[in-house]
């Protein structure tokens, strides 16, 4: 079953003293385009998560957000930037002496200045962190793909119903096309009679003219190819692979056959059917822009 390129999935788990969340969302894109954001200290995860998501998703602009919160406070150290703290103390004393101010600053006040207290994460096992993130990511991806499949089912139904409309029009054209040749023959004979009266007709010449006309308006090859393309398009709809780009190419071929039929036929009824087909083809083309 085809998948939509629009999707969303989120998972949160508490694992080994960490609360980990992974959120995925995607929109249309011609190729696989990936963006991720995670806490700076876990930057090593970016390539790993890109590779993992890329193995599950073929197309679409995918955004991934990872958040990791350590519940174990022993995993963090708070260090003092003594150089900066000393500079602040010196500056405050200078302010106090210059402007005769009270000396009301203490350790708490100094610690509030930016970068005086530095939080440092204790060394963490990168492989262990990745394994936990991957576990959460797997759940998020499953929800993400499930949503894509739900959207894909709606697209399947819409595209399939439109291919049936096209086939109904093709069947009408196949039935109508031979009739236009017969009508041309009758009109030609009638016109010749009007011009030359009761003089005997040159039947061979009439047959030749009708044959030329029949060859000119023949659309059997085009309708056979149209049916073949529609059958292939329906096969793509059943595929488990990413087929959006293949379907896009195939719809171009379907449109080309419809244009050829339209250019060959001067019959009003057939022309109307071609217009109807082209309208459905355009709707299919728009729909498959969102198929993975």
Tab-separated table of C-alpha atoms in Angstrom:
chain	number	residue	atom	x	y	z
A	1	UNK	CA	0.000	0.000	0.000
A	2	UNK	CA	1.326	3.450	-0.892
A	3	UNK	CA	2.320	5.896	1.844
A	4	UNK	CA	1.791	9.613	2.115
A	5	UNK	CA	4.821	11.854	2.608
A	6	UNK	CA	2.927	13.715	5.329
A	7	UNK	CA	3.307	12.192	8.770
A	8	UNK	CA	3.795	12.726	12.491
A	9	UNK	CA	4.985	10.488	15.307
A	10	UNK	CA	6.107	11.049	18.892
A	11	UNK	CA	7.303	8.784	21.686
A	12	UNK	CA	8.516	9.421	25.246
A	13	UNK	CA	10.143	6.889	27.584
A	14	UNK	CA	11.989	6.829	30.881
A	15	UNK	CA	15.027	4.589	30.520
A	16	UNK	CA	17.904	4.050	32.955
A	17	UNK	CA	17.590	7.425	34.644
A	18	UNK	CA	16.810	9.423	31.496
A	19	UNK	CA	13.587	10.802	30.073
A	20	UNK	CA	13.945	10.608	26.287
A	21	UNK	CA	11.531	11.993	23.715
A	22	UNK	CA	11.696	11.675	19.927
A	23	UNK	CA	9.344	13.583	17.634
A	24	UNK	CA	9.091	13.208	13.855
A	25	UNK	CA	7.123	15.176	11.295
A	26	UNK	CA	7.353	15.384	7.519
A	27	UNK	CA	5.986	17.110	4.431
A	28	UNK	CA	6.403	16.647	0.675
A	29	UNK	CA	9.833	16.653	-0.905
A	30	UNK	CA	11.213	15.225	-4.108
A	31	UNK	CA	13.968	13.353	-2.233
A	32	UNK	CA	14.792	12.405	1.373
A	33	UNK	CA	15.661	15.634	3.167
A	34	UNK	CA	16.467	15.323	6.879
A	35	UNK	CA	16.860	17.840	9.671
A	36	UNK	CA	17.435	17.018	13.344
A	37	UNK	CA	17.816	18.932	16.553
A	38	UNK	CA	19.028	17.561	19.863
A	39	UNK	CA	20.823	18.876	22.990
A	40	UNK	CA	24.295	20.159	22.158
A	41	UNK	CA	26.093	17.625	24.366
A	42	UNK	CA	24.414	14.814	22.407
A	43	UNK	CA	25.418	16.043	18.973
A	44	UNK	CA	26.922	12.635	18.188
A	45	UNK	CA	23.353	11.347	17.797
A	46	UNK	CA	22.573	13.405	14.687
A	47	UNK	CA	24.274	11.193	12.103
A	48	UNK	CA	23.053	8.030	13.796
A	49	UNK	CA	19.416	9.141	13.839
A	50	UNK	CA	19.650	10.346	10.232
A	51	UNK	CA	20.951	6.968	9.118
A	52	UNK	CA	18.263	5.115	11.052
A	53	UNK	CA	15.362	7.267	9.823
A	54	UNK	CA	16.765	7.111	6.277
A	55	UNK	CA	16.558	3.309	6.425
A	56	UNK	CA	12.811	3.530	7.157
A	57	UNK	CA	11.759	6.533	5.070
A	58	UNK	CA	12.501	6.937	1.354
A	59	UNK	CA	11.114	10.402	0.525
A	60	UNK	CA	9.924	13.550	2.234
A	61	UNK	CA	11.274	16.473	4.199
A	62	UNK	CA	11.626	14.973	7.676
A	63	UNK	CA	12.248	16.928	10.876
A	64	UNK	CA	13.370	15.081	13.993
A	65	UNK	CA	13.517	16.540	17.501
A	66	UNK	CA	15.283	14.685	20.311
A	67	UNK	CA	15.222	15.685	23.953
A	68	UNK	CA	17.159	13.952	26.720
A	69	UNK	CA	16.720	14.773	30.393
A	70	UNK	CA	19.000	13.152	32.976
A	71	UNK	CA	17.125	12.337	36.191
A	72	UNK	CA	20.294	11.278	38.018
A	73	UNK	CA	21.835	14.500	39.372
A	74	UNK	CA	25.088	12.662	40.055
A	75	UNK	CA	25.595	12.623	36.330
A	76	UNK	CA	26.284	16.374	36.450
A	77	UNK	CA	29.113	18.437	37.976
A	78	UNK	CA	28.954	22.155	38.683
A	79	UNK	CA	32.323	23.890	38.409
A	80	UNK	CA	33.336	27.449	39.323
A	81	UNK	CA	34.958	29.668	36.720
A	82	UNK	CA	37.364	31.279	39.197
A	83	UNK	CA	38.899	33.632	36.665
A	84	UNK	CA	35.535	35.109	35.779
A	85	UNK	CA	34.345	35.144	39.418
A	86	UNK	CA	37.481	37.000	40.504
A	87	UNK	CA	36.970	39.566	37.742
A	88	UNK	CA	33.372	40.156	38.875
A	89	UNK	CA	34.437	40.577	42.509
A	90	UNK	CA	37.127	43.051	41.511
A	91	UNK	CA	34.672	45.027	39.389
A	92	UNK	CA	32.080	45.103	42.192
A	93	UNK	CA	34.645	46.353	44.715
A	94	UNK	CA	35.612	49.090	42.291
A	95	UNK	CA	31.959	50.139	41.987
A	96	UNK	CA	31.574	50.112	45.790
A	97	UNK	CA	34.652	52.245	46.451
A	98	UNK	CA	34.055	54.669	43.579
A	99	UNK	CA	30.420	55.389	44.369
A	100	UNK	CA	30.463	54.713	48.141
A	101	UNK	CA	28.031	51.816	47.876
A	102	UNK	CA	27.183	49.126	50.400
A	103	UNK	CA	29.093	45.889	50.207
A	104	UNK	CA	25.993	43.684	49.917
A	105	UNK	CA	27.123	41.103	47.416
A	106	UNK	CA	27.965	37.532	48.366
A	107	UNK	CA	28.546	34.106	46.851
A	108	UNK	CA	24.902	33.791	45.723
A	109	UNK	CA	25.006	37.142	43.940
A	110	UNK	CA	28.303	36.373	42.224
A	111	UNK	CA	27.057	32.918	41.195
A	112	UNK	CA	24.135	34.459	39.323
A	113	UNK	CA	26.416	36.163	36.839
A	114	UNK	CA	26.595	34.430	33.481
A	115	UNK	CA	29.149	31.611	33.132
A	116	UNK	CA	30.475	31.903	36.715
A	117	UNK	CA	28.952	28.516	37.492
A	118	UNK	CA	29.448	25.978	34.716
A	119	UNK	CA	27.383	22.792	34.489
A	120	UNK	CA	29.413	19.914	33.147
A	121	UNK	CA	27.989	16.547	32.259
A	122	UNK	CA	29.864	13.572	33.555
A	123	UNK	CA	31.259	11.283	30.870
A	124	UNK	CA	28.443	9.225	29.368
A	125	UNK	CA	28.532	6.027	27.335
A	126	UNK	CA	27.626	7.166	23.809
A	127	UNK	CA	26.613	3.689	22.697
A	128	UNK	CA	24.315	3.318	25.694
A	129	UNK	CA	22.722	6.710	25.030
A	130	UNK	CA	22.201	5.843	21.356
A	131	UNK	CA	20.634	2.473	22.164
A	132	UNK	CA	18.108	4.196	24.437
A	133	UNK	CA	17.364	6.907	21.862
A	134	UNK	CA	16.968	4.276	19.153
A	135	UNK	CA	14.459	2.369	21.276
A	136	UNK	CA	12.335	5.507	21.634
A	137	UNK	CA	12.874	6.420	17.969
A	138	UNK	CA	11.581	3.012	16.860
A	139	UNK	CA	8.265	3.662	18.615
A	140	UNK	CA	8.053	7.189	17.167
A	141	UNK	CA	8.796	5.890	13.661
A	142	UNK	CA	6.084	3.229	13.918
A	143	UNK	CA	3.507	5.904	14.768
A	144	UNK	CA	4.935	8.124	12.029
A	145	UNK	CA	4.660	5.381	9.374
A	146	UNK	CA	1.191	4.390	10.592
A	147	UNK	CA	-0.035	7.924	9.954
A	148	UNK	CA	1.587	7.885	6.510
A	149	UNK	CA	-0.202	4.624	5.723
A	150	UNK	CA	-3.582	6.016	6.814
A	151	UNK	CA	-3.091	9.027	4.552
A	152	UNK	CA	-1.800	6.726	1.813
A	153	UNK	CA	-4.989	4.631	1.942
A	154	UNK	CA	-7.077	7.722	1.200
A	155	UNK	CA	-4.810	8.552	-1.738
A	156	UNK	CA	-5.054	4.960	-2.979
A	157	UNK	CA	-8.843	5.115	-3.024
A	158	UNK	CA	-8.898	8.489	-4.742
A	159	UNK	CA	-6.363	7.605	-7.448
A	160	UNK	CA	-7.914	4.170	-8.071
A	161	UNK	CA	-11.398	5.647	-8.540
A	162	UNK	CA	-10.029	8.190	-11.004
A	163	UNK	CA	-8.252	5.504	-13.034
A	164	UNK	CA	-11.630	3.774	-13.384
A	165	UNK	CA	-13.153	6.971	-14.753
A	166	UNK	CA	-10.330	7.119	-17.304
A	167	UNK	CA	-10.893	3.480	-18.298
A	168	UNK	CA	-14.631	4.115	-18.737
A	169	UNK	CA	-13.793	6.953	-21.123
A	170	UNK	CA	-11.293	4.773	-22.975
A	171	UNK	CA	-13.985	2.103	-23.446
A	172	UNK	CA	-16.346	4.714	-24.879
A	173	UNK	CA	-13.660	6.017	-27.270
A	174	UNK	CA	-12.869	2.464	-28.450
A	175	UNK	CA	-16.545	1.891	-29.178
A	176	UNK	CA	-17.162	5.297	-30.723
A	177	UNK	CA	-14.053	5.546	-32.926
A	178	UNK	CA	-15.137	2.964	-35.590
A	179	UNK	CA	-18.520	4.663	-35.800
A	180	UNK	CA	-16.871	7.941	-36.783
A	181	UNK	CA	-15.308	6.190	-39.791
A	182	UNK	CA	-18.693	4.851	-40.903
A	183	UNK	CA	-20.235	8.309	-40.435
A	184	UNK	CA	-17.425	9.820	-42.502
A	185	UNK	CA	-18.065	7.294	-45.262
A	186	UNK	CA	-21.813	8.102	-45.320
A	187	UNK	CA	-21.195	11.850	-45.332
A	188	UNK	CA	-18.602	11.527	-48.086
A	189	UNK	CA	-20.976	9.525	-50.301
A	190	UNK	CA	-23.770	12.005	-49.592
A	191	UNK	CA	-21.537	14.958	-50.406
A	192	UNK	CA	-20.351	13.426	-53.677
A	193	UNK	CA	-23.974	12.780	-54.706
A	194	UNK	CA	-24.783	16.418	-54.025
A	195	UNK	CA	-21.914	17.499	-56.277
A	196	UNK	CA	-22.267	15.115	-59.217
A	197	UNK	CA	-25.878	14.012	-58.998
A	198	UNK	CA	-26.803	10.519	-60.137
A	199	UNK	CA	-23.577	9.854	-61.993
A	200	UNK	CA	-22.106	6.561	-60.846
A	201	UNK	CA	-19.570	6.875	-58.038
A	202	UNK	CA	-15.970	5.812	-58.187
A	203	UNK	CA	-16.228	3.330	-55.321
A	204	UNK	CA	-12.504	2.628	-55.310
A	205	UNK	CA	-11.820	6.315	-54.816
A	206	UNK	CA	-14.387	6.504	-52.019
A	207	UNK	CA	-12.863	3.472	-50.298
A	208	UNK	CA	-9.410	4.994	-50.589
A	209	UNK	CA	-10.535	8.272	-49.016
A	210	UNK	CA	-12.277	6.485	-46.182
A	211	UNK	CA	-9.224	4.295	-45.588
A	212	UNK	CA	-7.003	7.369	-45.355
A	213	UNK	CA	-9.438	8.931	-42.897
A	214	UNK	CA	-9.680	5.735	-40.841
A	215	UNK	CA	-5.917	5.534	-40.593
A	216	UNK	CA	-5.723	9.178	-39.578
A	217	UNK	CA	-8.238	8.873	-36.741
A	218	UNK	CA	-7.284	5.380	-35.555
A	219	UNK	CA	-6.572	5.398	-31.811
A	220	UNK	CA	-6.354	1.673	-31.088
A	221	UNK	CA	-2.628	1.844	-30.321
A	222	UNK	CA	-3.111	4.753	-27.945
A	223	UNK	CA	-6.022	3.151	-26.077
A	224	UNK	CA	-4.084	-0.116	-25.707
A	225	UNK	CA	-1.126	1.791	-24.225
A	226	UNK	CA	-3.470	3.772	-21.992
A	227	UNK	CA	-4.938	0.575	-20.581
A	228	UNK	CA	-1.443	-0.810	-20.026
A	229	UNK	CA	-0.304	2.350	-18.230
A	230	UNK	CA	-3.397	2.346	-16.011
A	231	UNK	CA	-2.798	-1.296	-15.102
A	232	UNK	CA	0.799	-0.500	-14.184
A	233	UNK	CA	-0.302	2.514	-12.151
A	234	UNK	CA	-2.667	0.302	-10.178
A	235	UNK	CA	0.153	-2.173	-9.575
A	236	UNK	CA	2.223	0.685	-8.132
A	237	UNK	CA	-0.656	1.520	-5.783
A	238	UNK	CA	-0.331	-1.981	-4.302
A	239	UNK	CA	3.462	-1.778	-3.940
A	240	UNK	CA	5.207	-1.747	-0.562
A	241	UNK	CA	8.090	0.244	-2.037
A	242	UNK	CA	8.436	3.995	-2.534
A	243	UNK	CA	6.893	4.475	-5.999
A	244	UNK	CA	5.874	8.141	-6.032
A	245	UNK	CA	8.469	9.204	-8.603
A	246	UNK	CA	7.704	6.227	-10.855
A	247	UNK	CA	4.010	7.057	-10.708
A	248	UNK	CA	4.751	10.664	-11.598
A	249	UNK	CA	6.588	9.540	-14.749
A	250	UNK	CA	3.807	7.099	-15.657
A	251	UNK	CA	1.129	9.786	-15.344
A	252	UNK	CA	3.095	11.889	-17.831
A	253	UNK	CA	2.892	8.971	-20.285
A	254	UNK	CA	-0.848	8.590	-19.671
A	255	UNK	CA	-1.316	12.275	-20.360
A	256	UNK	CA	0.705	11.998	-23.583
A	257	UNK	CA	-1.544	9.201	-24.889
A	258	UNK	CA	-4.656	11.231	-24.062
A	259	UNK	CA	-3.232	14.226	-25.923
A	260	UNK	CA	-2.526	12.056	-28.965
A	261	UNK	CA	-6.097	10.753	-28.997
A	262	UNK	CA	-7.371	14.304	-28.735
A	263	UNK	CA	-5.234	15.478	-31.638
A	264	UNK	CA	-6.343	12.609	-33.879
A	265	UNK	CA	-10.062	12.762	-33.327
A	266	UNK	CA	-12.335	15.474	-34.708
A	267	UNK	CA	-15.452	13.888	-33.269
A	268	UNK	CA	-17.160	16.120	-30.683
A	269	UNK	CA	-18.176	13.266	-28.365
A	270	UNK	CA	-14.672	11.820	-28.301
A	271	UNK	CA	-13.207	15.283	-27.747
A	272	UNK	CA	-15.416	15.698	-24.668
A	273	UNK	CA	-14.252	12.351	-23.322
A	274	UNK	CA	-10.619	13.342	-23.827
A	275	UNK	CA	-11.219	16.552	-21.858
A	276	UNK	CA	-12.771	14.493	-19.041
A	277	UNK	CA	-9.797	12.124	-19.049
A	278	UNK	CA	-7.281	14.954	-18.921
A	279	UNK	CA	-9.118	16.486	-15.945
A	280	UNK	CA	-8.847	13.176	-14.065
A	281	UNK	CA	-5.197	12.736	-15.070
A	282	UNK	CA	-4.371	16.176	-13.674
A	283	UNK	CA	-6.085	15.335	-10.379
A	284	UNK	CA	-4.111	12.094	-10.185
A	285	UNK	CA	-0.892	13.980	-10.913
A	286	UNK	CA	-1.599	16.416	-8.073
A	287	UNK	CA	-2.429	13.583	-5.691
A	288	UNK	CA	0.692	11.544	-6.288
A	289	UNK	CA	2.919	14.524	-5.511
A	290	UNK	CA	2.298	13.541	-1.895
A	291	UNK	CA	2.999	9.813	-2.351
A	292	UNK	CA	6.315	8.517	-1.011
